[in-house]
C-alpha positions in Angstrom: 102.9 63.8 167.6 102.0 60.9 165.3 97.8 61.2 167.1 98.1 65.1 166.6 98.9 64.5 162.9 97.0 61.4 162.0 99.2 59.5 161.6 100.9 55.8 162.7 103.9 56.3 165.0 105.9 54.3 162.3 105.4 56.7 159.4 105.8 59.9 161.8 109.2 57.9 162.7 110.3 57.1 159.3 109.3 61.0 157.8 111.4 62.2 160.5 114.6 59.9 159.7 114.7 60.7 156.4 114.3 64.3 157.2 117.0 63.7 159.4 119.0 62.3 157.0 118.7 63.9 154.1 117.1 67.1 154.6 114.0 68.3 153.2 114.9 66.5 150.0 113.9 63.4 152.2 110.0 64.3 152.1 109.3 62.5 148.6 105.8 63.6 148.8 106.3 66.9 146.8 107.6 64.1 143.6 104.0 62.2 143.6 102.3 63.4 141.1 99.0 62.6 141.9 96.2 61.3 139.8 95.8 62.4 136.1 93.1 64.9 135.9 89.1 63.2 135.8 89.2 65.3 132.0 91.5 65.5 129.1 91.7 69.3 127.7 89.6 68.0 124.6 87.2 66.4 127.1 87.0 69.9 129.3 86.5 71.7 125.4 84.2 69.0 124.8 81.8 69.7 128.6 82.1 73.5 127.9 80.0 73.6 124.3 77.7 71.1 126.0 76.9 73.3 128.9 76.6 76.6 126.8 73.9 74.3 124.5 70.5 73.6 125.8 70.0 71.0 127.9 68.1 67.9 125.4 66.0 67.3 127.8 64.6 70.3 129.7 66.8 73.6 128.6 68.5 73.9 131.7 72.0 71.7 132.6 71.3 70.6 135.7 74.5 68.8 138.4 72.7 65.8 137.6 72.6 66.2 134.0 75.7 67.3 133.9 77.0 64.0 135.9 75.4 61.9 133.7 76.5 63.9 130.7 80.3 62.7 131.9 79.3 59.4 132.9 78.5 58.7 129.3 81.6 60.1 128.1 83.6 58.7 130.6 81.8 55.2 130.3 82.0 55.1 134.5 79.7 57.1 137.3 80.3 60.4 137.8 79.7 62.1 141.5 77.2 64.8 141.1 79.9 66.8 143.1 82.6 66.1 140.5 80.9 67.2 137.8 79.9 70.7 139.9 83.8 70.8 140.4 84.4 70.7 136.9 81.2 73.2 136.1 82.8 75.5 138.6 86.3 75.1 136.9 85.2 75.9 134.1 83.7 79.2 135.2 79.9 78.1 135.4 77.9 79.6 138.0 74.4 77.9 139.8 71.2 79.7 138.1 69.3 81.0 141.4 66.5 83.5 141.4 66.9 87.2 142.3 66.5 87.4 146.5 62.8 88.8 147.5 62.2 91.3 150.0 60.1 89.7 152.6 58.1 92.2 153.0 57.9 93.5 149.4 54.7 93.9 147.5 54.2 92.4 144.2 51.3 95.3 143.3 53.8 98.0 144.3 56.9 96.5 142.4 54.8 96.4 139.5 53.4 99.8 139.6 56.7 100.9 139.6 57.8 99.0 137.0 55.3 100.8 134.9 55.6 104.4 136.0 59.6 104.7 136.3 61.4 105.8 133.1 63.3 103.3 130.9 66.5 105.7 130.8 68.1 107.0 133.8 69.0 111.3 134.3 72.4 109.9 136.2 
């Protein structure tokens, strides 16, 4: 059971005595809270007017930019992936250009961009 699980015979072993004994009350793994959240709720205020500004440097916020942005703050390194968790958290979406139709025709699409009416008859 312990290989299936991943883990050492003796913490399988002592999980399951102090289930035994006491119950589900005996798995004290619910009570750990964990590590304090990478951002403060100023801090996550703070990241979500800086991404809705202009990036200084080019316009666009990039992952990178946006690590570096909370490595300063932070005054430690920031995984690129972290700071795309906390983009994502706070309701940012990637910027990606529209899909093209691989067999679409640029002359065609704009010749219909030109002839169709700006207001629908829907």
């Amino acid at each position: 059971m312990a290989q299936t699980l991943g883990y050492s015979t003796r913490w399988v072993r002592m999980v399951i005595g102090r289930y035994n004994r006491d119950q589900p009350l005996a798995d004290l793994r619910h009570q750990n809270p964990g590590q304090p959240p990478l951002l403060t709720p100023e801090l996550q205020e703070a990241f979500r007017q800086a991404l809705l500004q202009p990036h200084p440097r080019d316009g666009l916020w990039t992952i990178r930019n946006a690590a570096q942005w909370l490595s300063e703050k932070l005054s430690r390194p920031v995984d690129p992936r972290r700071a795309w968790a906390w983009m994502k958290r706070l309701g940012f979406a990637p910027l990606r250009p529209r899909p093209r139709h691989r067999e679409g025709e640029p002359e065609r699409q704009e010749g219909f961009k030109k002839t169709s009416s700006s207001s629908s008859s829907c």
